[in-house]
PDB file of C-alpha atoms in Angstrom:
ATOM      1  CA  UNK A   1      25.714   0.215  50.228  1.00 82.00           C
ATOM      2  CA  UNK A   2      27.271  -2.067  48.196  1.00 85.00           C
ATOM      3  CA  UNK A   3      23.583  -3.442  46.361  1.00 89.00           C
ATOM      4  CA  UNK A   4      22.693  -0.071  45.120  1.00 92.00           C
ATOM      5  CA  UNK A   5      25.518  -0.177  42.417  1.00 92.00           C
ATOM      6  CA  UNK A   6      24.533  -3.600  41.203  1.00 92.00           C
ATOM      7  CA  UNK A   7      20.887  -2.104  40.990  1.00 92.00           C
ATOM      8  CA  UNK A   8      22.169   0.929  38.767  1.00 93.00           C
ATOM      9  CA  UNK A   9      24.345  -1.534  36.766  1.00 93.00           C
ATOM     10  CA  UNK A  10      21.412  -3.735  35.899  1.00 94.00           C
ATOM     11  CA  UNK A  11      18.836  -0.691  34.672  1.00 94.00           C
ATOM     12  CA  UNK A  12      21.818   0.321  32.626  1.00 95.00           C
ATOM     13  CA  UNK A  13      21.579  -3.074  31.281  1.00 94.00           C
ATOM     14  CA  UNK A  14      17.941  -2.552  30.501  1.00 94.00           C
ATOM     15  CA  UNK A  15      16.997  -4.924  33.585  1.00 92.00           C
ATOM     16  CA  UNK A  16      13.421  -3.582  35.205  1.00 89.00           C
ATOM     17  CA  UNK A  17      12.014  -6.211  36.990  1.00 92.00           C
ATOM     18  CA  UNK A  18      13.518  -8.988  39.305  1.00 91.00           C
ATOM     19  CA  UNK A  19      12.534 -11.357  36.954  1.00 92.00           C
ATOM     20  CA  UNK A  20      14.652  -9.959  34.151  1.00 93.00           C
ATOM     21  CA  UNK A  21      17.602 -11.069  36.276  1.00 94.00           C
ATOM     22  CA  UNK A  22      20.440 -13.901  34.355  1.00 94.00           C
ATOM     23  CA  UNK A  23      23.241 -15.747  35.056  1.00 94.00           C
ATOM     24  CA  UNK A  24      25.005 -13.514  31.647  1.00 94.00           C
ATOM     25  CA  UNK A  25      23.782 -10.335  33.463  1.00 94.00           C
ATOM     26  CA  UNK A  26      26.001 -11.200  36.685  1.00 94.00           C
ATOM     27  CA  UNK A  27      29.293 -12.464  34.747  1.00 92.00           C
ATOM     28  CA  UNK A  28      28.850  -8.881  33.280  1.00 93.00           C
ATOM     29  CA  UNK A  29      28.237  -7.669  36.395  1.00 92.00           C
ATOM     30  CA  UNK A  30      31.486  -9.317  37.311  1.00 89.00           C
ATOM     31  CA  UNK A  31      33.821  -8.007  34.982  1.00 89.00           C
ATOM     32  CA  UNK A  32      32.473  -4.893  35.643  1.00 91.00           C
ATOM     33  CA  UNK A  33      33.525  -4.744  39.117  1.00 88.00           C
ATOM     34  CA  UNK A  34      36.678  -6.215  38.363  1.00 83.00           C
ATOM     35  CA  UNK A  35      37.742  -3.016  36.314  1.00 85.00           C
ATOM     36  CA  UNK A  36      37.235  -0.591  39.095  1.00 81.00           C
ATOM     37  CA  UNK A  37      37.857  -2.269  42.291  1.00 82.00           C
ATOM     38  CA  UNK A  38      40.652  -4.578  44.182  1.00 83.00           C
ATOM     39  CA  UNK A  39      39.704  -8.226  44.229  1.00 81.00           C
ATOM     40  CA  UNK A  40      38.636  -7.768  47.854  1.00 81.00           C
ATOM     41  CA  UNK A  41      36.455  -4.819  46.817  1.00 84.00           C
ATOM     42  CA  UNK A  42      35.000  -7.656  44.161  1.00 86.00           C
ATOM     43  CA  UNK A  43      34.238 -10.259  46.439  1.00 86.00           C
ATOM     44  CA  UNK A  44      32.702  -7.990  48.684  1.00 88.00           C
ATOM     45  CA  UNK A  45      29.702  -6.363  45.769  1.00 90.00           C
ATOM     46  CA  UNK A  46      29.413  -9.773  44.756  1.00 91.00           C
ATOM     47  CA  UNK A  47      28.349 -11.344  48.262  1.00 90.00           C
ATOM     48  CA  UNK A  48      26.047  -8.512  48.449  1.00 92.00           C
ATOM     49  CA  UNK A  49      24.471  -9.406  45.172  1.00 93.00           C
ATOM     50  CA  UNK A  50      24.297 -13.284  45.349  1.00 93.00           C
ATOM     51  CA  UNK A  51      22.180 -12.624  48.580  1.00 94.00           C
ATOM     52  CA  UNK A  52      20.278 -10.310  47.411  1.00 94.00           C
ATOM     53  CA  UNK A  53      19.219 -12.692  44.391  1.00 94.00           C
ATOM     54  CA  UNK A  54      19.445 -15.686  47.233  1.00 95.00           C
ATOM     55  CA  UNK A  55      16.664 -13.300  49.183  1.00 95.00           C
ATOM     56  CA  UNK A  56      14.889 -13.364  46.167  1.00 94.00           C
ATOM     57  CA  UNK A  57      14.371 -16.755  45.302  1.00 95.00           C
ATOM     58  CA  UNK A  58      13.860 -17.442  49.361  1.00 95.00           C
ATOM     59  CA  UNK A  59      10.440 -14.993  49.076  1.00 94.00           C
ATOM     60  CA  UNK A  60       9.456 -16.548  45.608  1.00 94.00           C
ATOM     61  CA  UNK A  61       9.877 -13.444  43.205  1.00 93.00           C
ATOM     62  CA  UNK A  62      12.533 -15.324  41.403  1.00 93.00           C
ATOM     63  CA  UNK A  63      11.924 -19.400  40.802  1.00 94.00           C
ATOM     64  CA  UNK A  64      16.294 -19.730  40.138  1.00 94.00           C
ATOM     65  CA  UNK A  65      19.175 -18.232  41.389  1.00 94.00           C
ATOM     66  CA  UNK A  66      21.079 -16.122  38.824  1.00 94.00           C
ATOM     67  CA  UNK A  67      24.192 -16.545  40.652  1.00 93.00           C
ATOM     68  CA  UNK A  68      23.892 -20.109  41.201  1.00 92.00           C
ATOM     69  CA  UNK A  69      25.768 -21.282  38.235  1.00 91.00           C
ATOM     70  CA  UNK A  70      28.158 -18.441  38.488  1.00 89.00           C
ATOM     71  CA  UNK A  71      31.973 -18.486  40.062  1.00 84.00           C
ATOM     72  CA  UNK A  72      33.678 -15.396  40.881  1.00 76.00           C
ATOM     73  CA  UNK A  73      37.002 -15.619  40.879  1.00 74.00           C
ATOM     74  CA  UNK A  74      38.753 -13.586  42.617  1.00 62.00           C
ATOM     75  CA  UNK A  75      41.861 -14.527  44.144  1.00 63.00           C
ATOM     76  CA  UNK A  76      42.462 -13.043  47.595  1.00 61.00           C
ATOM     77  CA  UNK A  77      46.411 -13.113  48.724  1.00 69.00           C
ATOM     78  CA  UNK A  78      46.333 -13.453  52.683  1.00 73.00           C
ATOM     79  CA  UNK A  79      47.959 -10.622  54.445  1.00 71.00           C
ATOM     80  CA  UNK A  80      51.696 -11.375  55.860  1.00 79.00           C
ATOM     81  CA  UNK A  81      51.470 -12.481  59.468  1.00 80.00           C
ATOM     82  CA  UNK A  82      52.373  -9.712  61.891  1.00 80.00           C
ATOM     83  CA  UNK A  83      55.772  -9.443  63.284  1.00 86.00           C
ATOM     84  CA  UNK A  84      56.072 -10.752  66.787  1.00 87.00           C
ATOM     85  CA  UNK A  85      58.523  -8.003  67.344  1.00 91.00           C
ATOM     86  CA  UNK A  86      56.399  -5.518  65.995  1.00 90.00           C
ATOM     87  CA  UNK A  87      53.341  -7.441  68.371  1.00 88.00           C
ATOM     88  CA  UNK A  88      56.246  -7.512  71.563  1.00 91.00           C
ATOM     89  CA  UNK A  89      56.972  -3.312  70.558  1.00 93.00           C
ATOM     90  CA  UNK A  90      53.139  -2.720  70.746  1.00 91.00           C
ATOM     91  CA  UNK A  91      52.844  -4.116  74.063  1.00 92.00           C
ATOM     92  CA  UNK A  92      56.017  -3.032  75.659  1.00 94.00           C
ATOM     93  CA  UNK A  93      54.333   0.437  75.315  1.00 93.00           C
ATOM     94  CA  UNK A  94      51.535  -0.358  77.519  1.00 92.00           C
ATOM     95  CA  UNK A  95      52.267   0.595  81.288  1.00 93.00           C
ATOM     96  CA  UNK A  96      50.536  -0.445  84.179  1.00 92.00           C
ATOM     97  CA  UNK A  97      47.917   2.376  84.148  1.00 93.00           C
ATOM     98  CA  UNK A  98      44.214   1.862  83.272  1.00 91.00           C
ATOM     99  CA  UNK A  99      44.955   2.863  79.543  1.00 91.00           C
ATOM    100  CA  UNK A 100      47.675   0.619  79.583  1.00 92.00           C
ATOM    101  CA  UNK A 101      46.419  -2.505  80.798  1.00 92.00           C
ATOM    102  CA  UNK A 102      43.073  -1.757  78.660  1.00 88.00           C
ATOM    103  CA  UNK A 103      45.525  -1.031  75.557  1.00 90.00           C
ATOM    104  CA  UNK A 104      47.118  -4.475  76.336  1.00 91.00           C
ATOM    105  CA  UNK A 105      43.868  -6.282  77.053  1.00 88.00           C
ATOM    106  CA  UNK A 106      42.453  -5.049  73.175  1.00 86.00           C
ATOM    107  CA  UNK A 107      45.670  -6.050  71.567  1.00 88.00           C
ATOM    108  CA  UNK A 108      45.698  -9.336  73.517  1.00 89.00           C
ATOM    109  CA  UNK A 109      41.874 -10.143  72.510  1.00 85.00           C
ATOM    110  CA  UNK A 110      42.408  -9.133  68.970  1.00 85.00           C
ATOM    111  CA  UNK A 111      45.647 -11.190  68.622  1.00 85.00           C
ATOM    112  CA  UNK A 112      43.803 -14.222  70.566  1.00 84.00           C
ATOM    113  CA  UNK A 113      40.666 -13.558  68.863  1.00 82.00           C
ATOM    114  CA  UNK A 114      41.411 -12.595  65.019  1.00 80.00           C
ATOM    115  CA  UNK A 115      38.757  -9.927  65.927  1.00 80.00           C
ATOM    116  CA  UNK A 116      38.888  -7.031  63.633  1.00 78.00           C
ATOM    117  CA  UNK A 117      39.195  -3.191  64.861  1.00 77.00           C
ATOM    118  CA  UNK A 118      35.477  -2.624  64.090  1.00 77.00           C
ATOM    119  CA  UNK A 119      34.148  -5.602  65.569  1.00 79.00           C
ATOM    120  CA  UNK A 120      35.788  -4.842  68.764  1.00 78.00           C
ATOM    121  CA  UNK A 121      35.271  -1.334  69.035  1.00 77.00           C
ATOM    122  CA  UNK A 122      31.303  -2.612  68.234  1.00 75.00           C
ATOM    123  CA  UNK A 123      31.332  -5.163  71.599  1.00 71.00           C
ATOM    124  CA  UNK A 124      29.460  -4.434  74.583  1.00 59.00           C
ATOM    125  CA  UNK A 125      31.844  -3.017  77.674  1.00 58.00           C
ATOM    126  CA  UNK A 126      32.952  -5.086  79.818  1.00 52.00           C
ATOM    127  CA  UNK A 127      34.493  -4.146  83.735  1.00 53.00           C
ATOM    128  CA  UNK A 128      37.954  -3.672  83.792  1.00 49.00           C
ATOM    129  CA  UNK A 129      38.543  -6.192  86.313  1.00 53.00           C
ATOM    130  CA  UNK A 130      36.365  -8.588  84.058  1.00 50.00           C
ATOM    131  CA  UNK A 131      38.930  -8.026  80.800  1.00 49.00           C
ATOM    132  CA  UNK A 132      41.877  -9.278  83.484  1.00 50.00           C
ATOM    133  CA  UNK A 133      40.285 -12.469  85.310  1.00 49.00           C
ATOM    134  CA  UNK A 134      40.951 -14.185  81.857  1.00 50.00           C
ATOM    135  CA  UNK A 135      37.347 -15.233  81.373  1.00 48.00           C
ATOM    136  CA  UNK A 136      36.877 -12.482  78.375  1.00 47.00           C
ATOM    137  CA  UNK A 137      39.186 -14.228  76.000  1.00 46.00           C
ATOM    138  CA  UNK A 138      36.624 -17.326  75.812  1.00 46.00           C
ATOM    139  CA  UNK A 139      33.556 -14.467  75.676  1.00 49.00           C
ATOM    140  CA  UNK A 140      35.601 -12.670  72.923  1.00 48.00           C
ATOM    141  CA  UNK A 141      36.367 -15.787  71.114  1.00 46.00           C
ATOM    142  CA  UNK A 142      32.305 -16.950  71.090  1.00 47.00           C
ATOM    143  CA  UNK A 143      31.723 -14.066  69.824  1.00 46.00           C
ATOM    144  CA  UNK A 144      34.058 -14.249  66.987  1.00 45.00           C
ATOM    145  CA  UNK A 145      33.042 -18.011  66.209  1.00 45.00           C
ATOM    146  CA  UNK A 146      29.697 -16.432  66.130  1.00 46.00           C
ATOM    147  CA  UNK A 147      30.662 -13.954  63.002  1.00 46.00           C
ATOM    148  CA  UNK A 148      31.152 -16.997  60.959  1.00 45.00           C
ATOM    149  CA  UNK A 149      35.495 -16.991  61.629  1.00 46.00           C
ATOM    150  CA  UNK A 150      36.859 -19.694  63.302  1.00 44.00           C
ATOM    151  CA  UNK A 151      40.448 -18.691  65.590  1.00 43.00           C
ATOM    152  CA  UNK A 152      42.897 -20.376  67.057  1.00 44.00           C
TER     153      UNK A 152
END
């Protein structure tokens, strides 16, 4: 998804084999992106493409990195800490139902956690009675370590 406009980008640029492929190609590549898309939209094409040339140099197609001597920088303002009374709202509408305690239990892990919505919505289900012993929030948080994000 996000390599297949770097691929049309560099036959526009009369680039046809792997080979073909320079650090002055992807700082052009670069402010490319940076016309059309939000600096998190930047960071995100250009990950995709410094592994792709990364794969490349891995399976010996390419002898050097084209990215390698190449910064991108983007500048990426963290988002503004939720609201604990927004976070105390939330869970105040949670009753004692199974919805509700398996409302409070996501919020809870994704609040412990730092998970994202789509990487919780993509883990495995677990027993209600599992998500309230407790033990989840160290399974949850293993598995967030795991994606490469450390949380508190």
């Amino acid at each position: 998804q996000k390599l297949e406009p770097f691929l049309d980008y560099a036959k526009s640029q009369g680039v046809v084999k792997s080979q073909d492929l320079t650090p002055s190609l992807m700082r052009r590549w670069l402010a490319h992106l940076g016309d059309g898309h939000n600096p998190g939209g930047v960071r995100a094409y250009w990950r995709a493409t410094r592994a792709f040339c990364r794969f490349l140099v891995r399976d010996e197609i390419l002898d050097k990195d084209p990215t390698a001597s190449v910064r991108a920088k983007v500048d990426l303002e963290p988002l503004p800490p939720v609201d604990l009374d927004a976070i105390s709202a939330m869970l105040a509408t949670c009753d004692k139902s199974e919805s509700g305690l398996r409302d409070r239990s996501i919020m809870l892990a994704l609040l412990d956690t730092g998970l994202r919505a789509n990487e919780a919505t993509g883990l495995i289900s677990i027993p209600m009675s599992f998500m309230i012993s407790g033990i989840s929030s160290f399974n949850l948080r293993a598995m967030t370590m795991a994606c490469g994000r450390l949380t508190p």
